[in-house]
Amino acid sequence: MKIMMVSAECVPFAKTGGLADAVSALAGSLSEMGHDVKIVMPRYYKIDRKKLTPLEGPLGVPVGMGQEWTEVYTAPLPGFPKVSVYFLDHEQCFGRDGVYGTRAEPDFYDNPYRFSLLAHGAFQVCNKLHWYPDIVHAHDWSAGLVPVLLKYVCRHQPAFKNTASVYTIHNMGYQGVYGKEKFSDLGIDWGLYYGAGFERNGAINFLQAGISCADMVTTVSPTYAREIQTIEGGFGLDGLLRVRSDVVKGIVNGVDVATWNPKNDKLIPANFDADNMEGKAACKKALQEVFGLPVNPDVPVIGMVGRLVSQKGIAEVFAPTYGSIYSICTTMNVQFAIIGTGEKWAEDEINNLQAKLPNLRAKIGYSEKLSHLIEAGSDFFLMPSQYEPCGLNQMYSELYGTLPIVRRTGGLADTVQNYNEQTGDGTGFMFDSLTPGAVYDTVGWAVYAYYNKKDHIKIMQKRAMSQDFTWEASCRNYVDVYNEAIFRGCR
């Protein structure tokens, strides 16, 4: 099967979150199954042209009221040489820092134009290559125009008449909402403002249009697929998703086990597996040293890695006079190692806390190496999300014998098994209502087990490390979705 992925992000070229990991891992795994997969994405400022191969000749892309000329570069996807990544090179749109925005400008004013160029350009790349996919797989709001173009423009061309679309929602909280005046940037007929489902409350909504026009819609866990069809989880689009419920499927993301595997991880100071955990103890010691925590193998370390945004439940952990972290650190014998970046108040408060608490240390920013060290060296991983479409860190944690402490939502509910105090079964600790008290109590529950149920902790670590989070099962489910999309869209 020929599959074209269209995404604003793809590891290792550009990443703001789990979308980038999912796109590259899914593409690579499908390739290993024998499918012909290509990825189209922008060439951002930090992607070095000198490391890419240019395609001969410019590419004309219809967008806005006219046409833009771009160059196209290509490179193999690292680790998956059969997957080619094609980069649309347009300095005005993509030659800047940031994927969607920067700290100074969180949402670029011209994003509708930028990502319209990506969507139109993806189909033009196919024409340039004389390669026409069976499936065009668009990811998140920034590729929401892709299913629209296929349905209303490209499928009327002989080359794309047998192409179907799959649209994956990685996070309902980001929908690509812009003023109606930006519709002219999309390079499509104004009749599609209503006809393709862009209009919402007098504005344009990229995610809504993608959901409306795709042959199949997927999201990144079965529980999240159900949650987004409710008022609480649908962010205003639950009605549309219920109407289209017959084409909405939830597929849990896999994990790139070539990168996230404690047995051969090159970014951690010592390797280990479920049968020999000595390396994990060495990683814990290194983690304590690197973060400036007292080196003590008998004190549990709780790790956190991620974006410091409201979705991640940061208020219930860090908010001044409200969050639970100060009480946890002053009433429990624990240590915290944190990596994160995001909302300024959270960054500032974490810095204030580590000045007061000797058992809490943080690095504001992101480091792949330190992320691996936290996953390998921590005893527990705290992930108290308001909602979590899939989540990857809880799966990384389990594979490294680091037991997740999570809220029962979305992919967290699908991938973490709650601790059974009677048998010791489970792979983590779960709570339901997101409150500071629930976070405090569940951390306390885990810490109690650490000190008083050591045999249970060992059982849980072994069970966690034996979980199958590979992409193989996910890919089989995606192939089923692809076949259904072809049946629905091309019959």
CSV table of C-alpha atoms in Angstrom, one decimal:
chain,number,residue,atom,x,y,z
A,1,MET,CA,0.0,0.0,0.0
A,2,LYS,CA,1.2,3.5,-0.8
A,3,ILE,CA,0.8,5.9,2.1
A,4,MET,CA,1.6,9.6,2.3
A,5,MET,CA,1.8,11.1,5.8
A,6,VAL,CA,1.3,14.9,6.1
A,7,SER,CA,2.4,16.5,9.3
A,8,ALA,CA,3.9,19.7,10.7
A,9,GLU,CA,6.2,17.6,12.9
A,10,CYS,CA,8.4,14.5,12.6
A,11,VAL,CA,11.2,13.3,14.8
A,12,PRO,CA,14.1,14.0,14.6
A,13,PHE,CA,13.5,17.0,12.3
A,14,ALA,CA,10.9,19.0,14.3
A,15,LYS,CA,9.2,18.2,17.6
A,16,THR,CA,6.9,20.1,20.0
A,17,GLY,CA,5.2,17.0,21.5
A,18,GLY,CA,4.2,13.4,21.0
A,19,LEU,CA,2.8,14.0,17.5
A,20,ALA,CA,6.3,14.1,16.1
A,21,ASP,CA,7.3,10.7,17.7
A,22,ALA,CA,4.1,9.1,16.6
A,23,VAL,CA,4.4,10.1,12.9
A,24,SER,CA,8.0,8.9,12.5
A,25,ALA,CA,7.4,5.7,14.4
A,26,LEU,CA,4.2,4.8,12.6
A,27,ALA,CA,5.7,5.6,9.2
A,28,GLY,CA,8.8,3.5,10.0
A,29,SER,CA,6.8,0.6,11.3
A,30,LEU,CA,4.5,0.5,8.3
A,31,SER,CA,7.5,0.6,6.1
A,32,GLU,CA,9.0,-2.4,7.9
A,33,MET,CA,5.7,-4.2,7.2
A,34,GLY,CA,6.3,-3.7,3.5
A,35,HIS,CA,4.3,-0.6,2.8
A,36,ASP,CA,5.6,2.3,0.7
A,37,VAL,CA,5.5,5.3,3.0
A,38,LYS,CA,6.5,8.9,2.4
A,39,ILE,CA,6.3,11.9,4.7
A,40,VAL,CA,5.7,15.5,3.7
A,41,MET,CA,6.5,18.3,6.2
A,42,PRO,CA,7.9,21.9,6.2
A,43,ARG,CA,11.6,22.6,6.3
A,44,TYR,CA,12.0,24.8,9.3
A,45,TYR,CA,14.9,27.1,10.0
A,46,LYS,CA,16.7,24.6,12.2
A,47,ILE,CA,16.6,21.8,9.6
A,48,ASP,CA,19.9,22.1,7.8
A,49,ARG,CA,19.6,22.2,4.0
A,50,LYS,CA,23.2,20.9,3.7
A,51,LYS,CA,22.1,17.6,5.2
A,52,LEU,CA,19.2,17.2,2.7
A,53,THR,CA,19.1,16.3,-1.0
A,54,PRO,CA,17.3,18.8,-3.3
A,55,LEU,CA,14.9,17.6,-5.9
A,56,GLU,CA,15.5,19.1,-9.3
A,57,GLY,CA,13.4,22.1,-10.2
A,58,PRO,CA,11.0,24.4,-8.2
A,59,LEU,CA,7.6,23.3,-7.1
A,60,GLY,CA,4.6,25.5,-7.9
A,61,VAL,CA,2.0,25.4,-5.1
A,62,PRO,CA,-1.5,27.0,-5.4
A,63,VAL,CA,-2.3,28.8,-2.2
A,64,GLY,CA,-4.1,32.0,-1.2
A,65,MET,CA,-5.1,34.0,-4.2
A,66,GLY,CA,-2.2,32.8,-6.4
A,67,GLN,CA,0.8,30.5,-6.4
A,68,GLU,CA,3.9,30.1,-4.4
A,69,TRP,CA,7.2,28.7,-5.6
A,70,THR,CA,9.0,26.4,-3.3
A,71,GLU,CA,11.9,24.0,-3.4
A,72,VAL,CA,11.7,20.4,-2.2
A,73,TYR,CA,14.4,18.6,-0.3
A,74,THR,CA,14.4,15.0,0.8
A,75,ALA,CA,16.2,12.8,3.3
A,76,PRO,CA,15.6,9.2,4.6
A,77,LEU,CA,13.9,8.9,7.9
A,78,PRO,CA,16.7,8.0,10.4
A,79,GLY,CA,16.4,4.4,11.4
A,80,PHE,CA,14.0,3.7,8.5
A,81,PRO,CA,15.9,4.2,5.2
A,82,LYS,CA,13.0,3.1,3.1
A,83,VAL,CA,10.9,6.0,4.3
A,84,SER,CA,11.6,9.3,2.4
A,85,VAL,CA,10.8,12.6,4.1
A,86,TYR,CA,10.1,15.5,1.7
A,87,PHE,CA,10.6,19.0,3.0
A,88,LEU,CA,8.8,22.0,1.5
A,89,ASP,CA,11.3,24.9,1.6
A,90,HIS,CA,9.7,28.3,1.7
A,91,GLU,CA,11.6,30.9,3.7
A,92,GLN,CA,8.6,33.3,4.2
A,93,CYS,CA,6.4,30.6,5.7
A,94,PHE,CA,8.8,28.2,7.3
A,95,GLY,CA,12.2,29.9,7.6
A,96,ARG,CA,11.7,30.9,11.2
A,97,ASP,CA,12.1,29.4,14.7
A,98,GLY,CA,9.1,27.6,16.0
A,99,VAL,CA,6.6,25.2,14.4
A,100,TYR,CA,3.4,26.9,15.3
A,101,GLY,CA,4.7,29.9,17.1
A,102,THR,CA,7.4,31.1,19.6
A,103,ARG,CA,7.3,32.3,23.2
A,104,ALA,CA,6.9,35.8,22.0
A,105,GLU,CA,4.2,34.9,19.4
A,106,PRO,CA,2.7,31.6,20.5
A,107,ASP,CA,0.5,31.3,17.5
A,108,PHE,CA,1.9,32.8,14.3
A,109,TYR,CA,-0.6,35.2,12.7
A,110,ASP,CA,-0.1,33.6,9.2
A,111,ASN,CA,-0.5,29.9,10.3
A,112,PRO,CA,-3.5,29.4,8.0
A,113,TYR,CA,-1.4,30.4,5.0
A,114,ARG,CA,1.6,28.4,6.2
A,115,PHE,CA,-0.2,25.2,6.7
A,116,SER,CA,-2.3,25.7,3.6
A,117,LEU,CA,1.0,25.7,1.7
A,118,LEU,CA,1.8,22.4,3.4
A,119,ALA,CA,-1.5,20.8,2.4
A,120,HIS,CA,-1.5,22.0,-1.2
A,121,GLY,CA,2.2,21.3,-1.4
A,122,ALA,CA,1.8,17.6,-0.3
A,123,PHE,CA,-0.3,16.9,-3.4
A,124,GLN,CA,2.0,18.8,-5.6
A,125,VAL,CA,4.9,16.7,-4.3
A,126,CYS,CA,3.0,13.6,-5.4
A,127,ASN,CA,2.6,15.1,-8.9
A,128,LYS,CA,6.3,16.0,-9.0
A,129,LEU,CA,7.3,12.4,-8.1
A,130,HIS,CA,4.6,10.8,-10.3
A,131,TRP,CA,3.8,8.8,-7.2
A,132,TYR,CA,0.1,8.6,-6.1
A,133,PRO,CA,-0.8,7.2,-2.7
A,134,ASP,CA,-3.6,4.8,-1.8
A,135,ILE,CA,-3.9,6.7,1.5
A,136,VAL,CA,-3.1,10.2,2.5
A,137,HIS,CA,-2.8,10.3,6.3
A,138,ALA,CA,-3.1,13.8,7.7
A,139,HIS,CA,-2.2,14.5,11.3
A,140,ASP,CA,-3.8,17.1,13.6
A,141,TRP,CA,-5.2,20.5,12.9
A,142,SER,CA,-2.2,21.8,10.9
A,143,ALA,CA,-3.0,19.2,8.3
A,144,GLY,CA,-6.8,19.6,8.5
A,145,LEU,CA,-7.0,21.1,5.0
A,146,VAL,CA,-5.6,17.8,3.5
A,147,PRO,CA,-8.8,15.7,3.6
A,148,VAL,CA,-10.7,18.8,2.3
A,149,LEU,CA,-8.5,19.1,-0.7
A,150,LEU,CA,-8.6,15.4,-1.5
A,151,LYS,CA,-12.4,15.3,-1.2
A,152,TYR,CA,-13.3,18.5,-3.1
A,153,VAL,CA,-10.3,19.1,-5.4
A,154,CYS,CA,-7.8,16.3,-5.9
A,155,ARG,CA,-10.2,13.3,-6.2
A,156,HIS,CA,-11.6,14.9,-9.3
A,157,GLN,CA,-8.2,14.4,-10.9
A,158,PRO,CA,-7.6,10.9,-12.4
A,159,ALA,CA,-4.3,10.5,-10.5
A,160,PHE,CA,-6.0,10.8,-7.1
A,161,LYS,CA,-9.4,9.2,-7.8
A,162,ASN,CA,-8.5,6.0,-5.9
A,163,THR,CA,-6.9,7.9,-3.0
A,164,ALA,CA,-8.6,7.8,0.4
A,165,SER,CA,-8.0,10.0,3.5
A,166,VAL,CA,-7.4,9.2,7.1
A,167,TYR,CA,-7.3,12.0,9.7
A,168,THR,CA,-5.7,11.5,13.1
A,169,ILE,CA,-6.6,13.7,16.0
A,170,HIS,CA,-3.7,13.8,18.4
A,171,ASN,CA,-5.2,16.4,20.7
A,172,MET,CA,-8.7,17.9,20.6
A,173,GLY,CA,-7.4,20.9,22.6
A,174,TYR,CA,-5.7,22.3,19.5
A,175,GLN,CA,-8.1,23.0,16.7
A,176,GLY,CA,-6.6,25.7,14.5
A,177,VAL,CA,-9.2,28.4,15.0
A,178,TYR,CA,-8.7,31.6,13.0
A,179,GLY,CA,-10.8,34.6,11.9
A,180,LYS,CA,-13.0,34.2,8.8
A,181,GLU,CA,-10.9,36.8,7.0
A,182,LYS,CA,-8.1,34.1,6.8
A,183,PHE,CA,-10.2,31.8,4.7
A,184,SER,CA,-8.9,33.4,1.5
A,185,ASP,CA,-5.4,32.1,2.5
A,186,LEU,CA,-6.6,28.6,2.0
A,187,GLY,CA,-6.7,28.7,-1.8
A,188,ILE,CA,-10.1,27.0,-2.1
A,189,ASP,CA,-13.5,28.1,-3.2
A,190,TRP,CA,-15.5,30.2,-0.7
A,191,GLY,CA,-18.4,27.7,-1.0
A,192,LEU,CA,-16.3,25.3,1.1
A,193,TYR,CA,-16.3,27.7,4.1
A,194,TYR,CA,-19.6,26.1,4.9
A,195,GLY,CA,-19.6,23.1,2.5
A,196,ALA,CA,-16.4,21.5,3.9
A,197,GLY,CA,-17.2,22.3,7.6
A,198,PHE,CA,-14.7,25.1,8.2
A,199,GLU,CA,-17.3,27.5,9.7
A,200,ARG,CA,-17.6,27.5,13.5
A,201,ASN,CA,-19.0,30.5,15.4
A,202,GLY,CA,-18.1,32.8,12.5
A,203,ALA,CA,-14.5,31.7,12.3
A,204,ILE,CA,-12.6,28.9,10.6
A,205,ASN,CA,-11.7,25.7,12.3
A,206,PHE,CA,-9.2,23.4,10.7
A,207,LEU,CA,-9.8,20.4,12.9
A,208,GLN,CA,-13.5,20.5,12.4
A,209,ALA,CA,-13.0,20.6,8.6
A,210,GLY,CA,-10.6,17.7,8.7
A,211,ILE,CA,-13.1,15.6,10.8
A,212,SER,CA,-16.0,16.6,8.4
A,213,CYS,CA,-14.2,15.6,5.2
A,214,ALA,CA,-11.9,12.6,6.1
A,215,ASP,CA,-13.0,9.1,5.0
A,216,MET,CA,-11.8,7.7,8.4
A,217,VAL,CA,-11.0,9.6,11.6
A,218,THR,CA,-8.7,8.1,14.2
A,219,THR,CA,-7.4,9.2,17.5
A,220,VAL,CA,-4.7,7.8,19.7
A,221,SER,CA,-6.5,5.6,22.2
A,222,PRO,CA,-9.8,3.8,22.4
A,223,THR,CA,-10.7,5.6,25.7
A,224,TYR,CA,-9.9,9.0,24.1
A,225,ALA,CA,-12.1,8.1,21.1
A,226,ARG,CA,-15.0,7.7,23.5
A,227,GLU,CA,-14.1,10.8,25.6
A,228,ILE,CA,-14.0,13.2,22.6
A,229,GLN,CA,-17.6,12.3,21.8
A,230,THR,CA,-18.8,13.7,25.2
A,231,ILE,CA,-19.4,17.3,26.1
A,232,GLU,CA,-16.6,17.1,28.6
A,233,GLY,CA,-14.0,15.9,26.2
A,234,GLY,CA,-15.1,17.1,22.8
A,235,PHE,CA,-14.0,20.8,23.1
A,236,GLY,CA,-17.2,21.8,21.3
A,237,LEU,CA,-16.9,19.2,18.5
A,238,ASP,CA,-18.5,16.3,20.3
A,239,GLY,CA,-21.7,16.6,18.3
A,240,LEU,CA,-19.9,16.3,15.0
A,241,LEU,CA,-17.9,13.4,16.3
A,242,ARG,CA,-21.1,11.6,17.4
A,243,VAL,CA,-22.6,12.2,14.0
A,244,ARG,CA,-19.5,10.6,12.4
A,245,SER,CA,-19.0,8.0,15.1
A,246,ASP,CA,-19.1,5.1,12.6
A,247,VAL,CA,-15.8,6.3,11.1
A,248,VAL,CA,-14.1,7.3,14.4
A,249,LYS,CA,-11.6,4.7,15.7
A,250,GLY,CA,-9.2,4.7,18.6
A,251,ILE,CA,-5.7,3.2,18.2
A,252,VAL,CA,-3.2,3.3,21.0
A,253,ASN,CA,0.2,4.7,19.8
A,254,GLY,CA,3.1,2.4,20.0
A,255,VAL,CA,6.6,3.2,21.4
A,256,ASP,CA,9.8,3.3,19.4
A,257,VAL,CA,11.4,0.4,21.3
A,258,ALA,CA,14.7,0.9,19.4
A,259,THR,CA,15.0,4.3,21.1
A,260,TRP,CA,13.2,3.6,24.4
A,261,ASN,CA,14.7,0.3,25.7
A,262,PRO,CA,16.7,0.1,28.9
A,263,LYS,CA,18.5,-2.9,27.6
A,264,ASN,CA,20.3,-1.0,24.9
A,265,ASP,CA,19.6,2.7,25.6
A,266,LYS,CA,22.8,4.6,24.7
A,267,LEU,CA,21.7,7.8,26.5
A,268,ILE,CA,21.7,6.3,30.0
A,269,PRO,CA,24.8,5.5,32.2
A,270,ALA,CA,24.0,1.8,32.7
A,271,ASN,CA,21.7,-0.7,30.9
A,272,PHE,CA,19.4,-3.1,32.5
A,273,ASP,CA,16.4,-5.4,32.0
A,274,ALA,CA,13.7,-7.1,34.1
A,275,ASP,CA,16.0,-9.9,35.1
A,276,ASN,CA,18.9,-7.7,36.1
A,277,MET,CA,18.0,-4.4,37.7
A,278,GLU,CA,21.5,-3.4,38.9
A,279,GLY,CA,21.7,-0.9,36.0
A,280,LYS,CA,18.6,0.9,37.2
A,281,ALA,CA,20.2,1.5,40.6
A,282,ALA,CA,23.2,3.0,38.8
A,283,CYS,CA,20.9,5.2,36.7
A,284,LYS,CA,19.1,6.4,39.9
A,285,LYS,CA,22.4,7.3,41.5
A,286,ALA,CA,23.4,9.3,38.3
A,287,LEU,CA,20.0,11.0,38.2
A,288,GLN,CA,20.4,12.2,41.8
A,289,GLU,CA,23.9,13.4,41.1
A,290,VAL,CA,23.0,15.3,37.9
A,291,PHE,CA,20.0,17.0,39.5
A,292,GLY,CA,21.8,17.8,42.7
A,293,LEU,CA,19.6,15.6,44.9
A,294,PRO,CA,21.1,13.8,47.9
A,295,VAL,CA,22.4,10.4,46.7
A,296,ASN,CA,20.4,7.8,48.6
A,297,PRO,CA,19.3,4.6,47.0
A,298,ASP,CA,16.6,4.0,49.6
A,299,VAL,CA,14.6,7.2,49.0
A,300,PRO,CA,12.0,7.0,46.1
A,301,VAL,CA,12.6,9.4,43.2
A,302,ILE,CA,9.5,10.7,41.4
A,303,GLY,CA,10.2,12.0,37.9
A,304,MET,CA,8.3,14.4,35.7
A,305,VAL,CA,8.9,15.2,32.1
A,306,GLY,CA,6.7,17.3,29.9
A,307,ARG,CA,5.0,20.5,28.9
A,308,LEU,CA,4.0,22.8,31.8
A,309,VAL,CA,0.5,23.5,30.5
A,310,SER,CA,-2.9,23.2,32.0
A,311,GLN,CA,-3.7,20.0,30.2
A,312,LYS,CA,-1.0,18.2,32.1
A,313,GLY,CA,-2.6,19.0,35.5
A,314,ILE,CA,0.2,21.4,36.5
A,315,ALA,CA,-2.0,23.6,38.7
A,316,GLU,CA,-3.0,20.7,40.9
A,317,VAL,CA,0.7,20.0,41.4
A,318,PHE,CA,2.5,23.4,41.3
A,319,ALA,CA,0.0,26.3,41.7
A,320,PRO,CA,1.0,28.5,44.7
A,321,THR,CA,-1.1,27.9,47.8
A,322,TYR,CA,-3.2,25.3,45.8
A,323,GLY,CA,-0.9,22.6,44.4
A,324,SER,CA,0.1,19.5,46.3
A,325,ILE,CA,3.9,19.5,45.6
A,326,TYR,CA,5.0,21.5,48.7
A,327,SER,CA,2.9,19.2,51.0
A,328,ILE,CA,4.3,16.1,49.3
A,329,CYS,CA,7.9,17.2,49.6
A,330,THR,CA,7.5,18.3,53.3
A,331,THR,CA,5.5,15.4,54.6
A,332,MET,CA,6.9,12.5,52.6
A,333,ASN,CA,10.4,11.1,52.3
A,334,VAL,CA,10.7,11.5,48.6
A,335,GLN,CA,12.7,13.3,45.9
A,336,PHE,CA,11.5,14.9,42.7
A,337,ALA,CA,13.4,15.3,39.4
A,338,ILE,CA,11.6,17.5,36.9
A,339,ILE,CA,12.2,18.6,33.3
A,340,GLY,CA,9.7,20.9,31.7
A,341,THR,CA,8.9,24.1,29.9
A,342,GLY,CA,5.7,26.0,29.3
A,343,GLU,CA,3.6,28.5,31.1
A,344,LYS,CA,5.8,31.1,32.8
A,345,TRP,CA,4.0,31.1,36.1
A,346,ALA,CA,4.7,27.3,36.4
A,347,GLU,CA,8.4,27.7,35.4
A,348,ASP,CA,8.7,30.5,38.0
A,349,GLU,CA,7.0,28.6,40.7
A,350,ILE,CA,9.1,25.5,40.1
A,351,ASN,CA,12.2,27.6,40.5
A,352,ASN,CA,10.8,29.1,43.7
A,353,LEU,CA,10.1,25.6,45.0
A,354,GLN,CA,13.5,24.2,44.3
A,355,ALA,CA,15.0,27.1,46.2
A,356,LYS,CA,13.0,26.1,49.2
A,357,LEU,CA,12.9,22.3,49.0
A,358,PRO,CA,16.1,20.3,49.1
A,359,ASN,CA,14.3,17.2,47.7
A,360,LEU,CA,13.0,18.9,44.6
A,361,ARG,CA,15.2,19.8,41.6
A,362,ALA,CA,14.2,20.9,38.1
A,363,LYS,CA,15.7,21.8,34.8
A,364,ILE,CA,13.5,24.3,32.9
A,365,GLY,CA,13.8,23.4,29.2
A,366,TYR,CA,14.0,20.1,27.4
A,367,SER,CA,16.8,17.6,27.0
A,368,GLU,CA,16.4,14.2,25.3
A,369,LYS,CA,19.3,12.8,27.3
A,370,LEU,CA,18.0,13.9,30.6
A,371,SER,CA,14.5,12.7,29.7
A,372,HIS,CA,16.0,9.2,29.2
A,373,LEU,CA,17.8,9.5,32.5
A,374,ILE,CA,14.6,10.4,34.4
A,375,GLU,CA,12.8,7.5,32.9
A,376,ALA,CA,15.6,5.1,33.8
A,377,GLY,CA,16.6,6.4,37.2
A,378,SER,CA,13.2,7.3,38.8
A,379,ASP,CA,11.1,4.9,40.8
A,380,PHE,CA,7.8,6.6,39.9
A,381,PHE,CA,6.7,8.9,37.2
A,382,LEU,CA,4.0,11.5,37.9
A,383,MET,CA,1.5,12.3,35.1
A,384,PRO,CA,-1.7,13.9,36.5
A,385,SER,CA,-3.2,15.0,33.2
A,386,GLN,CA,-6.6,16.7,32.9
A,387,TYR,CA,-6.9,14.7,29.7
A,388,GLU,CA,-4.3,12.6,27.8
A,389,PRO,CA,-5.2,11.5,24.2
A,390,CYS,CA,-2.6,8.8,24.4
A,391,GLY,CA,0.6,9.8,26.2
A,392,LEU,CA,4.0,8.3,25.7
A,393,ASN,CA,5.8,8.9,28.9
A,394,GLN,CA,3.7,6.5,30.9
A,395,MET,CA,4.7,3.8,28.4
A,396,TYR,CA,8.3,4.8,28.5
A,397,SER,CA,8.2,4.7,32.3
A,398,GLU,CA,6.7,1.2,32.4
A,399,LEU,CA,9.3,-0.2,30.0
A,400,TYR,CA,12.0,1.2,32.3
A,401,GLY,CA,10.5,-0.2,35.4
A,402,THR,CA,9.4,3.2,36.6
A,403,LEU,CA,5.9,3.0,37.9
A,404,PRO,CA,3.5,5.7,36.6
A,405,ILE,CA,1.2,7.7,38.9
A,406,VAL,CA,-1.6,8.8,36.6
A,407,ARG,CA,-5.1,10.1,36.3
A,408,ARG,CA,-7.5,7.5,34.8
A,409,THR,CA,-8.1,9.2,31.4
A,410,GLY,CA,-7.5,8.7,27.7
A,411,GLY,CA,-4.5,6.6,26.8
A,412,LEU,CA,-3.4,6.6,30.5
A,413,ALA,CA,-6.4,4.4,31.3
A,414,ASP,CA,-5.7,2.1,28.3
A,415,THR,CA,-2.0,1.6,29.1
A,416,VAL,CA,-1.6,1.6,32.9
A,417,GLN,CA,-3.0,-1.2,35.1
A,418,ASN,CA,-3.9,0.0,38.6
A,419,TYR,CA,-2.1,-1.5,41.6
A,420,ASN,CA,-3.9,-4.3,43.4
A,421,GLU,CA,-2.9,-4.1,47.1
A,422,GLN,CA,-3.9,-7.8,47.7
A,423,THR,CA,-1.9,-9.4,44.9
A,424,GLY,CA,0.7,-6.9,43.9
A,425,ASP,CA,-0.6,-6.9,40.3
A,426,GLY,CA,-0.6,-3.8,38.3
A,427,THR,CA,1.8,-1.5,36.5
A,428,GLY,CA,1.1,1.8,38.2
A,429,PHE,CA,-1.1,3.9,40.5
A,430,MET,CA,-4.3,5.6,39.3
A,431,PHE,CA,-6.8,8.2,40.5
A,432,ASP,CA,-10.0,9.6,39.0
A,433,SER,CA,-10.8,13.2,40.1
A,434,LEU,CA,-8.0,15.7,39.3
A,435,THR,CA,-7.6,17.6,42.6
A,436,PRO,CA,-4.5,18.5,44.7
A,437,GLY,CA,-5.8,16.1,47.3
A,438,ALA,CA,-6.1,13.2,44.9
A,439,VAL,CA,-2.6,13.8,43.6
A,440,TYR,CA,-1.3,14.0,47.2
A,441,ASP,CA,-3.1,10.8,48.3
A,442,THR,CA,-2.0,8.8,45.2
A,443,VAL,CA,1.6,9.8,45.5
A,444,GLY,CA,1.3,8.8,49.2
A,445,TRP,CA,-0.2,5.5,48.2
A,446,ALA,CA,2.8,4.8,45.9
A,447,VAL,CA,5.3,5.9,48.5
A,448,TYR,CA,3.7,3.7,51.1
A,449,ALA,CA,4.0,0.7,48.8
A,450,TYR,CA,7.6,1.6,48.1
A,451,TYR,CA,8.6,1.5,51.8
A,452,ASN,CA,6.2,-1.2,53.0
A,453,LYS,CA,5.4,-3.5,50.0
A,454,LYS,CA,8.8,-3.9,48.4
A,455,ASP,CA,7.8,-7.4,47.0
A,456,HIS,CA,4.8,-5.8,45.3
A,457,ILE,CA,7.0,-3.1,43.8
A,458,LYS,CA,9.2,-5.7,42.3
A,459,ILE,CA,6.2,-7.6,40.9
A,460,MET,CA,4.9,-4.4,39.4
A,461,GLN,CA,8.2,-3.5,37.8
A,462,LYS,CA,8.5,-6.9,36.1
A,463,ARG,CA,4.9,-6.7,34.8
A,464,ALA,CA,5.5,-3.1,33.6
A,465,MET,CA,8.7,-4.0,31.8
A,466,SER,CA,7.0,-6.9,30.0
A,467,GLN,CA,4.3,-4.8,28.4
A,468,ASP,CA,4.1,-4.9,24.6
A,469,PHE,CA,4.0,-1.3,23.5
A,470,THR,CA,5.5,-1.9,20.1
A,471,TRP,CA,4.0,-0.4,17.0
A,472,GLU,CA,3.3,-3.8,15.3
A,473,ALA,CA,-0.2,-4.2,16.8
A,474,SER,CA,-1.0,-0.5,16.2
A,475,CYS,CA,0.1,-0.8,12.6
A,476,ARG,CA,-2.2,-3.7,11.9
A,477,ASN,CA,-5.1,-1.7,13.3
A,478,TYR,CA,-4.1,1.3,11.1
A,479,VAL,CA,-4.0,-1.0,8.0
A,480,ASP,CA,-7.5,-2.1,8.8
A,481,VAL,CA,-8.5,1.6,9.0
A,482,TYR,CA,-6.8,2.3,5.7
A,483,ASN,CA,-8.7,-0.5,4.0
A,484,GLU,CA,-12.0,0.8,5.4
A,485,ALA,CA,-11.1,4.3,4.2
A,486,ILE,CA,-10.5,3.1,0.7
A,487,PHE,CA,-13.8,1.2,0.8
A,488,ARG,CA,-15.7,4.2,2.0
A,489,GLY,CA,-14.0,6.9,-0.1
A,490,CYS,CA,-13.3,5.2,-3.4
A,491,ARG,CA,-16.3,3.0,-4.0
